[in-house]
Tab-separated table of C-alpha atoms in Angstrom:
chain	number	residue	atom	x	y	z
E	1	MET	CA	-23.626	5.661	5.208
E	2	THR	CA	-20.178	6.797	4.096
E	3	SER	CA	-20.547	10.148	5.886
E	4	LEU	CA	-21.664	8.357	9.062
E	5	GLY	CA	-18.699	5.979	8.895
E	6	SER	CA	-16.284	8.860	8.309
E	7	ALA	CA	-17.725	10.795	11.240
E	8	PHE	CA	-17.425	7.708	13.459
E	9	ALA	CA	-13.790	7.200	12.418
E	10	GLN	CA	-12.947	10.843	13.137
E	11	THR	CA	-14.654	10.662	16.529
E	12	ARG	CA	-12.761	7.498	17.381
E	13	CYS	CA	-9.428	9.063	16.432
E	14	TRP	CA	-10.228	12.126	18.536
E	15	ALA	CA	-11.175	9.920	21.493
E	16	HIS	CA	-7.860	8.046	21.229
E	17	ALA	CA	-5.990	11.368	21.182
E	18	HIS	CA	-7.939	12.704	24.212
E	19	PRO	CA	-8.625	9.709	26.503
E	20	LEU	CA	-9.792	11.846	29.450
E	21	ALA	CA	-12.790	13.151	27.494
E	22	PRO	CA	-14.508	9.761	26.873
E	23	ASP	CA	-13.557	8.573	30.373
E	24	GLY	CA	-15.076	11.738	31.843
E	25	THR	CA	-18.257	11.143	29.861
E	26	LEU	CA	-18.375	7.550	31.124
E	27	ALA	CA	-17.833	8.709	34.716
E	28	PHE	CA	-20.713	11.178	34.459
E	29	ALA	CA	-23.031	8.510	32.995
E	30	VAL	CA	-22.110	6.091	35.796
E	31	LEU	CA	-22.748	8.767	38.405
E	32	VAL	CA	-26.208	9.454	36.965
E	33	CYS	CA	-27.060	5.750	36.982
E	34	MET	CA	-25.836	5.288	40.553
E	35	MET	CA	-27.799	8.317	41.735
E	36	PHE	CA	-30.904	7.025	40.020
E	37	GLY	CA	-30.473	3.545	41.483
E	38	SER	CA	-29.795	4.820	44.996
E	39	PHE	CA	-33.433	5.946	45.301
E	40	ALA	CA	-34.650	2.351	44.867
E	41	ASP	CA	-35.381	0.206	47.935
E	42	PRO	CA	-35.080	-3.529	47.121
E	43	HIS	CA	-36.896	-4.697	50.298
E	44	SER	CA	-39.765	-2.275	50.847
E	45	GLY	CA	-42.369	-3.656	48.436
E	46	PRO	CA	-44.056	-7.084	48.451
E	47	GLY	CA	-43.676	-7.363	44.706
E	48	GLY	CA	-40.028	-6.357	44.571
E	49	PRO	CA	-38.012	-3.152	44.666
E	50	THR	CA	-39.806	0.168	44.850
E	51	PHE	CA	-38.608	3.543	43.658
E	52	GLY	CA	-38.811	6.772	45.660
E	53	THR	CA	-39.215	5.257	49.103
E	54	HIS	CA	-35.506	5.446	49.925
E	55	VAL	CA	-33.238	8.501	49.965
E	56	PRO	CA	-29.437	7.985	49.930
E	57	SER	CA	-27.416	9.390	52.822
E	58	VAL	CA	-24.868	12.171	52.455
E	59	LEU	CA	-22.045	9.632	52.885
E	60	SER	CA	-23.462	7.473	50.100
E	61	VAL	CA	-23.707	10.468	47.758
E	62	PHE	CA	-20.127	11.438	48.615
E	63	LEU	CA	-18.879	7.888	47.945
E	64	MET	CA	-20.710	7.760	44.602
E	65	VAL	CA	-19.286	11.113	43.481
E	66	VAL	CA	-15.718	10.198	44.478
E	67	GLY	CA	-16.004	6.736	42.918
E	68	ALA	CA	-17.360	8.093	39.642
E	69	GLY	CA	-14.673	10.795	39.612
E	70	SER	CA	-11.926	8.217	39.969
E	71	LEU	CA	-13.060	6.554	36.737
E	72	VAL	CA	-11.762	9.555	34.783
E	73	PHE	CA	-8.231	8.196	35.379
E	74	ARG	CA	-9.064	4.522	34.918
E	75	ARG	CA	-6.876	4.030	31.813
E	76	ARG	CA	-3.928	5.970	33.196
E	77	ARG	CA	-3.809	4.218	36.592
E	78	PRO	CA	-6.064	1.134	36.376
E	79	MET	CA	-4.778	-0.627	39.502
E	80	ALA	CA	-4.927	2.513	41.658
E	81	VAL	CA	-8.457	3.297	40.474
E	82	LEU	CA	-9.532	-0.290	41.221
E	83	LEU	CA	-8.109	-0.119	44.755
E	84	GLY	CA	-9.847	3.191	45.404
E	85	ALA	CA	-13.178	2.062	43.937
E	86	GLY	CA	-12.973	-1.188	45.859
E	87	ALA	CA	-12.315	0.640	49.135
E	88	LEU	CA	-15.253	3.002	48.547
E	89	THR	CA	-17.479	0.018	47.756
E	90	VAL	CA	-16.462	-1.752	50.987
E	91	VAL	CA	-17.264	1.378	53.008
E	92	GLU	CA	-20.683	1.659	51.389
E	93	LEU	CA	-21.460	-2.023	51.897
E	94	ILE	CA	-20.657	-1.667	55.593
E	95	THR	CA	-22.459	1.626	56.288
E	96	GLY	CA	-25.355	1.639	53.814
E	97	ASP	CA	-28.683	-0.035	54.511
E	98	PRO	CA	-29.532	-0.736	51.809
E	99	PRO	CA	-26.192	0.163	50.216
E	100	ALA	CA	-26.053	2.524	47.260
E	101	PRO	CA	-24.764	1.016	43.993
E	102	VAL	CA	-21.185	2.247	44.490
E	103	VAL	CA	-20.085	-1.229	43.391
E	104	PHE	CA	-20.607	-0.100	39.762
E	105	THR	CA	-17.354	1.876	39.968
E	106	ALA	CA	-15.445	-1.205	41.165
E	107	VAL	CA	-16.925	-3.327	38.358
E	108	ILE	CA	-15.864	-0.818	35.678
E	109	ALA	CA	-12.414	-0.444	37.237
E	110	LEU	CA	-12.034	-4.239	37.285
E	111	TYR	CA	-12.948	-4.382	33.578
E	112	THR	CA	-10.292	-1.728	32.852
E	113	VAL	CA	-7.633	-3.742	34.671
E	114	GLY	CA	-8.535	-6.793	32.607
E	115	ALA	CA	-8.373	-4.813	29.351
E	116	HIS	CA	-4.951	-3.262	30.065
E	117	THR	CA	-2.975	-5.966	31.877
E	118	ASP	CA	-1.983	-9.547	31.217
E	119	ARG	CA	-4.231	-12.554	31.817
E	120	PRO	CA	-2.614	-13.871	35.030
E	121	THR	CA	-2.849	-10.435	36.637
E	122	THR	CA	-6.460	-10.090	35.526
E	123	TRP	CA	-7.539	-13.375	37.057
E	124	ARG	CA	-5.618	-12.860	40.314
E	125	VAL	CA	-6.963	-9.345	40.809
E	126	GLY	CA	-10.455	-10.354	39.655
E	127	LEU	CA	-10.627	-13.313	42.020
E	128	ALA	CA	-9.444	-11.187	44.934
E	129	THR	CA	-11.929	-8.412	44.153
E	130	MET	CA	-14.851	-10.832	43.792
E	131	THR	CA	-13.972	-12.570	47.063
E	132	VAL	CA	-13.567	-9.423	49.140
E	133	LEU	CA	-16.627	-7.565	47.837
E	134	THR	CA	-18.913	-10.609	47.992
E	135	ALA	CA	-17.732	-11.535	51.486
E	136	VAL	CA	-18.262	-8.006	52.803
E	137	ALA	CA	-21.698	-7.794	51.156
E	138	MET	CA	-22.794	-11.127	52.661
E	139	GLY	CA	-21.299	-10.388	56.080
E	140	PHE	CA	-22.865	-6.961	56.531
E	141	SER	CA	-26.143	-7.542	54.732
E	142	SER	CA	-29.265	-6.650	56.690
E	143	GLY	CA	-31.098	-9.597	55.164
E	144	ALA	CA	-30.102	-13.162	54.347
E	145	TRP	CA	-26.546	-13.634	53.120
E	146	TYR	CA	-27.744	-15.323	49.937
E	147	VAL	CA	-29.993	-12.512	48.678
E	148	GLN	CA	-29.719	-11.697	44.989
E	149	GLU	CA	-27.997	-8.355	45.590
E	150	ASN	CA	-24.994	-10.144	47.146
E	151	LEU	CA	-24.851	-12.793	44.442
E	152	ALA	CA	-25.107	-10.054	41.799
E	153	ILE	CA	-21.891	-8.503	43.114
E	154	PHE	CA	-20.115	-11.828	42.593
E	155	ALA	CA	-21.572	-12.257	39.093
E	156	TRP	CA	-20.878	-8.715	37.893
E	157	SER	CA	-17.296	-8.822	39.181
E	158	GLY	CA	-16.615	-12.088	37.391
E	159	MET	CA	-18.153	-10.877	34.121
E	160	ALA	CA	-16.157	-7.638	34.277
E	161	SER	CA	-12.894	-9.586	34.597
E	162	ALA	CA	-13.823	-11.932	31.740
E	163	ALA	CA	-14.982	-9.081	29.490
E	164	GLY	CA	-11.797	-7.087	30.071
E	165	ASP	CA	-9.623	-10.118	29.323
E	166	ALA	CA	-11.599	-10.829	26.139
E	167	VAL	CA	-11.206	-7.246	24.921
E	168	ARG	CA	-7.478	-7.327	25.643
E	169	SER	CA	-7.076	-10.647	23.803
E	170	ARG	CA	-8.976	-9.408	20.752
E	171	ARG	CA	-6.986	-6.169	20.657
E	172	ALA	CA	-3.723	-8.104	20.860
E	173	PHE	CA	-4.907	-10.473	18.128
E	174	VAL	CA	-5.823	-7.603	15.783
E	175	ASP	CA	-2.532	-5.827	16.493
E	176	ALA	CA	-0.604	-9.031	15.800
E	177	ILE	CA	-2.384	-9.533	12.468
E	178	ARG	CA	-1.751	-5.921	11.474
E	179	GLU	CA	1.894	-6.093	12.475
E	180	ARG	CA	2.340	-9.395	10.621
E	181	ALA	CA	0.788	-7.936	7.472
E	182	GLU	CA	2.991	-4.834	7.636
E	183	ARG	CA	6.082	-6.951	8.246
E	184	ALA	CA	5.195	-9.229	5.339
E	185	GLU	CA	4.704	-6.214	3.074
E	186	ARG	CA	8.036	-4.733	4.106
E	187	THR	CA	9.747	-8.069	3.655
E	188	ARG	CA	8.182	-8.539	0.212
E	189	GLU	CA	9.281	-5.096	-0.939
E	190	GLU	CA	12.775	-5.515	0.451
E	191	GLU	CA	13.098	-8.924	-1.169
E	192	ALA	CA	11.921	-7.548	-4.513
E	193	ARG	CA	14.397	-4.668	-4.327
E	194	ARG	CA	17.190	-7.008	-3.323
E	195	ARG	CA	16.500	-9.383	-6.211
E	196	VAL	CA	16.283	-6.533	-8.704
E	197	ALA	CA	19.582	-5.093	-7.443
E	198	GLU	CA	21.269	-8.481	-7.617
E	199	GLU	CA	19.943	-9.137	-11.118
E	200	ARG	CA	21.052	-5.735	-12.340
E	201	LEU	CA	24.493	-6.260	-10.847
E	202	ARG	CA	24.773	-9.691	-12.434
E	203	ILE	CA	23.685	-8.463	-15.864
E	204	ALA	CA	25.996	-5.443	-15.648
E	205	ARG	CA	28.870	-7.706	-14.656
E	206	ASP	CA	28.170	-10.127	-17.505
E	207	LEU	CA	27.847	-7.330	-20.036
E	208	HIS	CA	31.045	-5.737	-18.799
E	209	ASP	CA	32.927	-9.012	-19.056
E	210	VAL	CA	31.658	-9.692	-22.578
E	211	VAL	CA	32.089	-6.193	-23.935
E	212	ALA	CA	35.408	-5.418	-22.224
E	213	HIS	CA	37.060	-8.625	-23.333
E	214	HIS	CA	35.910	-8.761	-26.922
E	215	ILE	CA	36.091	-5.039	-27.645
E	216	ALA	CA	39.632	-4.936	-26.266
E	217	LEU	CA	40.516	-7.850	-28.539
E	218	VAL	CA	38.899	-6.159	-31.532
E	219	ASN	CA	40.794	-2.954	-30.786
E	220	VAL	CA	44.155	-4.728	-30.607
E	221	GLN	CA	43.592	-6.744	-33.787
E	222	ALA	CA	42.299	-3.691	-35.658
E	223	GLY	CA	45.443	-1.779	-34.628
E	224	VAL	CA	47.639	-4.630	-35.877
E	225	ALA	CA	45.773	-4.753	-39.172
E	226	SER	CA	46.138	-0.998	-39.640
E	227	HIS	CA	49.858	-1.173	-38.876
E	228	VAL	CA	50.769	-4.017	-41.273
E	229	MET	CA	48.178	-3.345	-43.996
E	230	ASP	CA	50.691	-1.958	-46.520
E	231	LYS	CA	53.763	-4.126	-45.924
E	232	ARG	CA	52.249	-7.488	-44.869
E	233	PRO	CA	48.688	-7.779	-46.202
E	234	ASP	CA	48.476	-11.491	-45.360
E	235	GLN	CA	49.069	-10.740	-41.677
E	236	ALA	CA	46.540	-7.894	-41.855
E	237	LYS	CA	44.034	-10.270	-43.348
E	238	GLU	CA	44.611	-12.694	-40.516
E	239	ALA	CA	44.132	-9.869	-37.964
E	240	LEU	CA	40.859	-8.862	-39.594
E	241	ALA	CA	39.711	-12.488	-39.404
E	242	HIS	CA	40.372	-12.382	-35.671
E	243	VAL	CA	38.385	-9.164	-35.476
E	244	ARG	CA	35.463	-10.801	-37.225
E	245	GLU	CA	35.629	-13.845	-34.952
E	246	ALA	CA	35.812	-11.711	-31.802
E	247	SER	CA	32.878	-9.578	-32.872
E	248	ARG	CA	30.829	-12.685	-33.674
E	249	SER	CA	31.613	-14.135	-30.263
E	250	ALA	CA	30.686	-10.867	-28.582
E	251	LEU	CA	27.359	-10.778	-30.410
E	252	ASN	CA	26.585	-14.365	-29.469
E	253	GLU	CA	27.392	-13.810	-25.805
E	254	LEU	CA	25.435	-10.575	-25.713
E	255	ARG	CA	22.472	-12.340	-27.289
E	256	ALA	CA	22.686	-15.090	-24.674
E	257	THR	CA	22.958	-12.602	-21.793
E	258	VAL	CA	20.139	-10.337	-22.959
E	259	GLY	CA	18.002	-13.351	-23.839
E	260	LEU	CA	17.775	-14.174	-20.137
E	261	LEU	CA	15.591	-11.097	-19.754
E	262	ARG	CA	12.954	-12.441	-22.119
E	263	GLN	CA	9.809	-14.202	-21.053
E	264	SER	CA	9.563	-17.884	-21.872
E	265	GLY	CA	6.936	-17.239	-24.561
E	266	ASP	CA	8.635	-14.251	-26.211
E	267	PRO	CA	9.519	-14.608	-29.891
E	268	GLU	CA	13.076	-14.847	-31.053
E	269	ALA	CA	14.880	-11.549	-31.529
E	270	PRO	CA	14.516	-10.244	-35.092
E	271	THR	CA	17.491	-9.144	-37.131
E	272	GLU	CA	15.942	-6.102	-38.839
E	273	PRO	CA	16.612	-2.592	-37.463
E	274	ALA	CA	14.632	-1.340	-34.508
E	275	PRO	CA	11.470	0.599	-35.459
E	276	GLY	CA	11.191	4.367	-35.255
E	277	LEU	CA	9.310	7.319	-36.715
E	278	ALA	CA	10.214	6.090	-40.180
E	279	HIS	CA	7.890	3.136	-39.566
E	280	ILE	CA	5.105	5.112	-37.902
E	281	ASP	CA	2.778	5.005	-40.924
E	282	GLY	CA	2.692	1.218	-40.858
E	283	LEU	CA	1.958	1.254	-37.132
E	284	LEU	CA	-0.904	3.722	-37.524
E	285	ASP	CA	-2.340	1.694	-40.392
E	286	THR	CA	-2.578	-1.374	-38.159
E	287	PHE	CA	-4.747	0.563	-35.703
E	288	ARG	CA	-6.845	2.088	-38.479
E	289	ASN	CA	-7.443	-1.353	-39.917
E	290	ALA	CA	-8.535	-2.481	-36.447
E	291	GLY	CA	-11.243	0.206	-36.416
E	292	LEU	CA	-9.552	3.056	-34.535
E	293	PRO	CA	-9.422	6.355	-36.458
E	294	VAL	CA	-6.002	7.905	-35.867
E	295	GLU	CA	-4.737	11.296	-36.945
E	296	PHE	CA	-1.005	11.949	-36.958
E	297	ALA	CA	0.826	15.257	-37.020
E	298	ALA	CA	4.558	15.861	-36.900
E	299	ALA	CA	5.989	19.368	-36.862
E	300	GLU	CA	8.316	20.334	-39.679
E	301	GLY	CA	11.954	20.305	-38.754
E	302	THR	CA	11.649	17.383	-36.387
E	303	GLY	CA	14.598	15.826	-38.145
E	304	PRO	CA	16.232	12.506	-37.345
E	305	LEU	CA	16.274	11.497	-33.709
E	306	PRO	CA	18.873	9.487	-31.821
E	307	ALA	CA	18.242	5.755	-32.104
E	308	ALA	CA	17.201	5.302	-28.450
E	309	VAL	CA	14.851	8.306	-28.545
E	310	ASP	CA	13.447	7.265	-31.935
E	311	LEU	CA	12.652	3.794	-30.588
E	312	ALA	CA	11.148	5.207	-27.381
E	313	VAL	CA	8.867	7.552	-29.373
E	314	TYR	CA	7.663	4.640	-31.494
E	315	ARG	CA	7.026	2.415	-28.462
E	316	ILE	CA	5.209	5.147	-26.517
E	317	ILE	CA	2.867	5.784	-29.425
E	318	GLN	CA	2.320	2.049	-29.813
E	319	GLU	CA	1.518	1.537	-26.116
E	320	ALA	CA	-0.757	4.562	-25.882
E	321	LEU	CA	-2.755	3.619	-29.000
E	322	THR	CA	-3.034	0.039	-27.760
E	323	ASN	CA	-4.555	1.362	-24.549
E	324	VAL	CA	-6.965	3.534	-26.517
E	325	ARG	CA	-7.995	0.578	-28.638
E	326	LYS	CA	-8.611	-1.617	-25.583
E	327	HIS	CA	-10.162	0.799	-23.117
E	328	ALA	CA	-11.544	3.924	-24.814
E	329	GLY	CA	-14.683	2.236	-26.075
E	330	ALA	CA	-16.599	2.280	-29.356
E	331	GLY	CA	-16.516	5.444	-31.457
E	332	ALA	CA	-13.263	6.727	-29.986
E	333	HIS	CA	-10.866	8.819	-32.076
E	334	ALA	CA	-7.161	9.234	-31.398
E	335	GLU	CA	-4.729	12.027	-32.206
E	336	VAL	CA	-0.952	11.637	-32.205
E	337	SER	CA	1.519	14.510	-32.389
E	338	VAL	CA	5.309	14.641	-32.337
E	339	VAL	CA	6.863	18.077	-31.836
E	340	ARG	CA	10.518	19.082	-31.514
E	341	VAL	CA	10.913	21.822	-28.875
E	342	GLY	CA	14.473	22.975	-28.380
E	343	GLY	CA	16.508	20.090	-27.049
E	344	THR	CA	13.464	17.869	-26.410
E	345	VAL	CA	10.812	16.056	-28.383
E	346	GLU	CA	7.214	15.972	-27.122
E	347	VAL	CA	4.976	13.014	-27.914
E	348	THR	CA	1.261	13.443	-27.205
E	349	VAL	CA	-1.524	10.896	-27.674
E	350	LEU	CA	-5.120	12.045	-27.107
E	351	ASP	CA	-8.439	10.253	-27.345
E	352	ASP	CA	-12.081	11.187	-26.788
E	353	GLY	CA	-13.319	7.788	-25.661
E	354	LYS	CA	-15.857	7.322	-22.871
E	355	GLY	CA	-14.619	3.934	-21.685
E	356	THR	CA	-15.825	0.400	-22.215
E	357	GLY	CA	-17.631	0.179	-18.879
E	358	GLU	CA	-15.858	-3.063	-18.014
E	359	PRO	CA	-13.867	-3.276	-14.771
E	360	ALA	CA	-10.109	-3.529	-15.189
E	361	ASP	CA	-8.390	-6.740	-14.143
E	362	GLY	CA	-5.259	-4.896	-12.998
E	363	SER	CA	-2.869	-7.110	-14.960
E	364	GLY	CA	-1.498	-4.510	-17.379
E	365	HIS	CA	1.982	-3.028	-17.585
E	366	GLY	CA	1.530	-0.400	-20.326
E	367	LEU	CA	2.096	2.760	-18.300
E	368	LEU	CA	4.800	1.027	-16.289
E	369	GLY	CA	6.650	0.126	-19.488
E	370	MET	CA	6.348	3.651	-20.863
E	371	ARG	CA	7.596	5.064	-17.603
E	372	GLU	CA	10.629	2.767	-17.645
E	373	ARG	CA	11.481	3.863	-21.196
E	374	VAL	CA	11.096	7.564	-20.426
E	375	THR	CA	13.021	7.302	-17.153
E	376	ALA	CA	15.914	5.519	-18.830
E	377	LEU	CA	16.286	8.486	-21.218
E	378	GLY	CA	15.920	11.153	-18.528
E	379	GLY	CA	12.519	12.380	-19.726
E	380	ALA	CA	9.135	13.024	-18.108
E	381	LEU	CA	5.831	11.182	-18.533
E	382	SER	CA	2.322	12.343	-17.634
E	383	ALA	CA	-0.920	10.423	-18.133
E	384	GLY	CA	-4.460	11.080	-16.991
E	385	PRO	CA	-8.070	11.786	-17.950
E	386	ARG	CA	-8.886	14.848	-20.053
E	387	TYR	CA	-11.351	17.489	-18.998
E	388	GLY	CA	-14.629	16.654	-20.700
E	389	GLY	CA	-13.773	13.010	-21.372
E	390	GLY	CA	-11.031	10.976	-22.927
E	391	PHE	CA	-7.435	10.357	-21.933
E	392	ARG	CA	-4.114	12.097	-22.513
E	393	THR	CA	-0.623	10.626	-22.544
E	394	GLN	CA	2.391	12.892	-23.009
E	395	ALA	CA	6.105	12.148	-22.914
E	396	ILE	CA	8.928	14.691	-23.097
E	397	LEU	CA	12.260	13.166	-24.082
E	398	PRO	CA	15.672	14.849	-24.313
E	399	VAL	CA	17.141	14.656	-27.803
E	400	LYS	CA	20.739	15.561	-27.072
E	401	SER	CA	23.050	12.581	-26.846
E	402	GLY	CA	23.539	11.362	-23.280
E	403	ALA	CA	21.136	13.895	-21.798
E	404	GLY	CA	19.609	12.711	-18.637
E	405	VAL	CA	20.796	9.119	-18.931
E	406	GLY	CA	20.989	7.463	-15.545
E	407	ARG	CA	18.900	10.159	-13.879
E	408	GLN	CA	15.558	9.529	-12.194
E	409	ALA	CA	12.933	11.312	-14.247
E	410	PRO	CA	9.814	12.908	-12.803
E	411	VAL	CA	6.700	10.898	-13.539
E	412	ARG	CA	3.224	12.314	-13.033
E	413	THR	CA	0.302	9.952	-13.211
E	414	ALA	CA	-3.131	11.492	-12.797
E	415	ALA	CA	-6.253	9.799	-11.548
E	416	PRO	CA	-7.113	6.656	-13.523
E	417	ARG	CA	-10.094	6.317	-15.813
E	418	THR	CA	-11.959	3.967	-13.493
E	419	ALA	CA	-13.397	4.609	-10.069
E	420	PRO	CA	-13.653	1.755	-7.538
E	421	ALA	CA	-17.139	0.749	-8.706
E	422	THR	CA	-17.842	2.576	-11.984
E	423	GLN	CA	-15.848	3.541	-15.017
E	424	THR	CA	-15.358	7.225	-15.803
E	425	ALA	CA	-14.360	8.893	-19.044
E	426	GLY	CA	-11.746	7.028	-21.050
E	427	GLY	CA	-10.503	3.572	-20.185
E	428	LEU	CA	-6.749	3.428	-19.809
E	429	ALA	CA	-5.005	3.820	-16.518
E	430	ALA	CA	-7.028	1.452	-14.372
E	431	THR	CA	-5.444	-1.600	-15.881
E	432	ASP	CA	-2.045	-0.191	-15.073
E	433	SER	CA	-2.507	-0.584	-11.311
E	434	ALA	CA	-0.657	-3.868	-11.420
E	435	THR	CA	2.285	-4.378	-9.145
E	436	GLU	CA	5.342	-2.525	-10.455
E	437	THR	CA	8.069	-4.766	-11.799
E	438	ALA	CA	11.447	-3.117	-11.639
E	439	THR	CA	13.654	-3.831	-14.615
E	440	ALA	CA	17.305	-3.294	-15.343
E	441	PRO	CA	18.388	-0.568	-17.756
E	442	ALA	CA	19.319	-3.390	-20.083
E	443	THR	CA	15.608	-4.056	-20.583
E	444	ASP	CA	15.561	-1.473	-23.362
E	445	ILE	CA	18.125	-3.608	-25.184
E	446	VAL	CA	15.609	-6.416	-25.273
E	447	THR	CA	12.585	-4.319	-26.172
E	448	ALA	CA	14.596	-2.567	-28.844
E	449	GLN	CA	14.767	-5.882	-30.655
E	450	ASP	CA	10.996	-6.317	-30.647
E	451	THR	CA	9.625	-4.874	-33.853
E	452	ALA	CA	6.128	-6.365	-33.941
E	453	PRO	CA	3.851	-3.336	-34.393
E	454	THR	CA	1.219	-4.430	-31.927
E	455	GLY	CA	3.177	-6.968	-29.929
E	456	GLU	CA	3.148	-5.023	-26.662
E	457	THR	CA	-0.046	-4.817	-24.685
E	458	VAL	CA	-1.103	-3.038	-21.538
């Protein structure tokens, strides 16, 4: 069924790109039908029309061929094709006895006009076409004016106009819905970007005001204290008191500013140092106690890392193991390695899980959070299924101070664990299909305060 639908979609796209081909096919089919119908005599048999007793004239054949040929250009010049088909139909109605079904070309041309013009034009042209063709058919009919062949011309002309108008209305309705959805999506994205930019600017402005004012005051008072320390210790003591007061005020204002970034249910910021590799054993023990076997390896000579990198390494390991615990399934094992390579540190988390088999709800932010951390430090993040089963998360972070800060880092995210209907090996990335929430660089200030070992979830 999928292959049939794909073939139909490809054929439809090709037909839209080459409109003369489907119109030529339609013209040939109409010509065959008209030729077939021209051998029927509606008045020769007592029980109704008979086939084979009537042979169309050369003029009728010529009119049918020309009328069918004009339909090839029906979408390029709908009004001109309708005028030509209508004129050919009038000639056949006057000269043919019984007339050949050249009127089919006028009916199709009238439908095309209705499908490609506006409603007032459709009804004006349709009414005129119905009136002229029906009047000519009734006036030059060899039988009674009210025979069914004449009334059929009126009915088919009216239905062609109505069908063309209905198709045009539906096409316009679908296009309007599609355009409205695309416009809403663009507006939503632009609004999100605008709000993120405004929030970042506001936070940067607040931080600049707080830091610039209080640090300048601390610098001045510290200089005064250093200058008068030996000769006037009481004045130096007073200057140091001002330094302490300014620093306390700066900390309070920074806490208030950064606190705006927290969710309403987030815990209060702790006062202990931010976690790092020194606390990794406690983190791994929490996962082992929860039933996830974890092996850890750190190359010799890794040495101390910068505070921001140390925190990012800890958080990446925490997020990746949380994903393994939630999505890898029963019996999964995890391996964590931290290796110093030149001016970078590589963090790799592997698992051999087969997945839980449960569909993801798409509400997670684990990979998004890791990407934000790695990008802020100028590193690279890759995550995706492993060959043979399981999942692999790797982050490469620059260790040198200031390396890559403020630069957009490359992020490679492989195919997620879950397919649209079934879950494949592992169980991690599917839940990270949630809508991306852009955060300011100051977000890492907030998350750096959070020291709960398993507080962050996907």
